[in-house]
Amino acid sequence: MNKRYIVALDQGTTSSRAVIFTPEGKLMASASMEFKQHYPQPGWVEHDPDDILFSQVESLRSAVRKANINPAEIASIGITNQRETTLVWDRESGKCLYNAIVWQCRRTASLVEKIVEEGKSDIITDKTGLIPDAYFSATKIQWILDKLNLHERAEKGELCFGTVDSFLAWNLVKGHPHVTDATNASRTMLYNLRTQSWDDELLKIFNIPRAMLPQVVDTARIIGFLDDEILGVPIPVGAMVGDQQSALFGQACFKTGMAKNTYGTGCFMLMNIGEEFKKSNNRLVTTTAWRLNGKPTYAFEGSIFMGGATVQWLRDELKLISSAPESEEAALSVPDSGGAYLVPAFTGFGAPHWNMYARGTIVGMTRGTNCAQIVRAALESIAYQSKDLLDAMAADLGSLPESLKVDGGASANRFLMQFQSDIMNIKIIRPEVLETTALGAALLAGLAVGMYKSLDEIASVWEAQDEFTPKMKEEDRNLALKGWQRAVRAALYWADDRE
Ligand code: ADP
């Protein structure tokens, strides 16, 4: 049987997806299934592990049916996943001891505060590239062990910890391998990016026994074969990769300085910084982009909390538009925002400003400011925030990239993309396949089974669809950016002046 297809299992925060690609990177079929979010207390978020498994297996079966292919034609499967989400299960029975604690969950904020107060921040950042936060897995594992009094069992090796990639590998691959890949390990706050291994000093800080940790493997490597029960045939599982790193790979950002920005609910920007670990001086995090043949490539990462969500706010709360795409028409109906700036720091500022007390604000309005101008200011705010991230990355790396590759729901907005190009003064490139997260995992899975011989070969598969080039005059850009910086200062002043 000809092994013709590569498949991505894309296990996300609200749904599980399966996407089937041809070796040329063309999307053949996809299927997805949403699952329930559990909010047991304010700020807590959990998933039922059985829901994760069920929705993932069902979406895979459904995608194969839709594509109308014989499963024996699948050459390799790659797993990409919501990162940091934490599961602990019994090594003997495979049963989870607690629900999956989702990356968004804030229950361990006080554990992180304690560690920061003890002066451990610098050691953690120096080794992991991360800024200590409840977001990452370490304090979530600590919480489960403390809450259920499991330290002794964990020490004895009776328990397994895994992020979602690891959990899926254990449950879907024959022989139950207990593995994770270097990109997912990089988000636990227990993994030393410089040595590319679990770190004893970090394990001690969080009081987590090494015996419960998975083996860390390359991002593209056959970890085993899909259980026959799922599709009736054994298929190599050739990759595991965190979702944002997968998108960076799926955008073929293989050279130092290449970057991608995903415009979803929030925005995630990642920049390839090469094969040497670098720490950011601008409060970005460093992460493993991928590890191939034992060799890591690193990336800077920064995120914006309110990306496309700002557009949802216009639609659902202000009711200025009735659908997200309508924002483009409204923005284009006026020549500019009339001097108004919207700073959507509704839940504080992420990178590079990091201020949890900042709140949203609109400044610079006049008696003539109208709805279309507010919509325009909202879209512009997504571009300005992304510009701040790119500047922080460029300052750390010492040069501005020539272009930025984009994907995600809001990258469909042509006004936003043109304004992004204008304000960054670089080319914006939108690919043909916008499912870059899934594509990255599928390409990595193809690499593991020899479907591609090199990254160059994969880069030649990648195709740009649209390009946006800067059209704004330099003086206009400078003026616009000056206004944005003033607006950000206004939002920060509001935060700092609270009593
Ligand atoms: P996620 O994966 O985070 O759910 P998606 O990549 O599906 O996000 O993108 C959805 C987001 O993109 C929503 O917040 C929505 O408001 C925004 N969005 C979708 N289409 C447009 C558009 N044409 N213009 C502006 N924003 C859009």
Short mmCIF file of C-alpha atoms in Angstrom, two decimals, residues 49-50 53 88-97 158 160 167 170-171 176:
data_model
loop_
_atom_site.label_atom_id
_atom_site.label_comp_id
_atom_site.label_asym_id
_atom_site.label_seq_id
_atom_site.Cartn_x
_atom_site.Cartn_y
_atom_site.Cartn_z
CA PRO A 49 -9.17 13.29 30.51
CA ASP A 50 -11.72 10.88 29.00
CA LEU A 53 -9.22 11.06 24.51
CA VAL A 88 -1.17 12.71 36.53
CA TRP A 89 -2.06 9.03 36.12
CA ASP A 90 -1.41 5.66 37.73
CA ARG A 91 1.40 3.81 35.95
CA GLU A 92 -0.24 0.43 36.61
CA SER A 93 -3.88 1.09 35.67
CA GLY A 94 -3.40 4.15 33.42
CA LYS A 95 -6.21 5.88 35.28
CA CYS A 96 -5.93 9.62 35.87
CA LEU A 97 -5.94 10.65 39.53
CA GLU A 158 3.87 4.51 40.75
CA CYS A 160 3.17 9.36 35.71
CA PHE A 167 -1.04 11.66 27.83
CA TRP A 170 0.50 6.85 26.54
CA ASN A 171 -3.10 6.16 25.59
CA HIS A 176 2.11 2.86 26.57
#
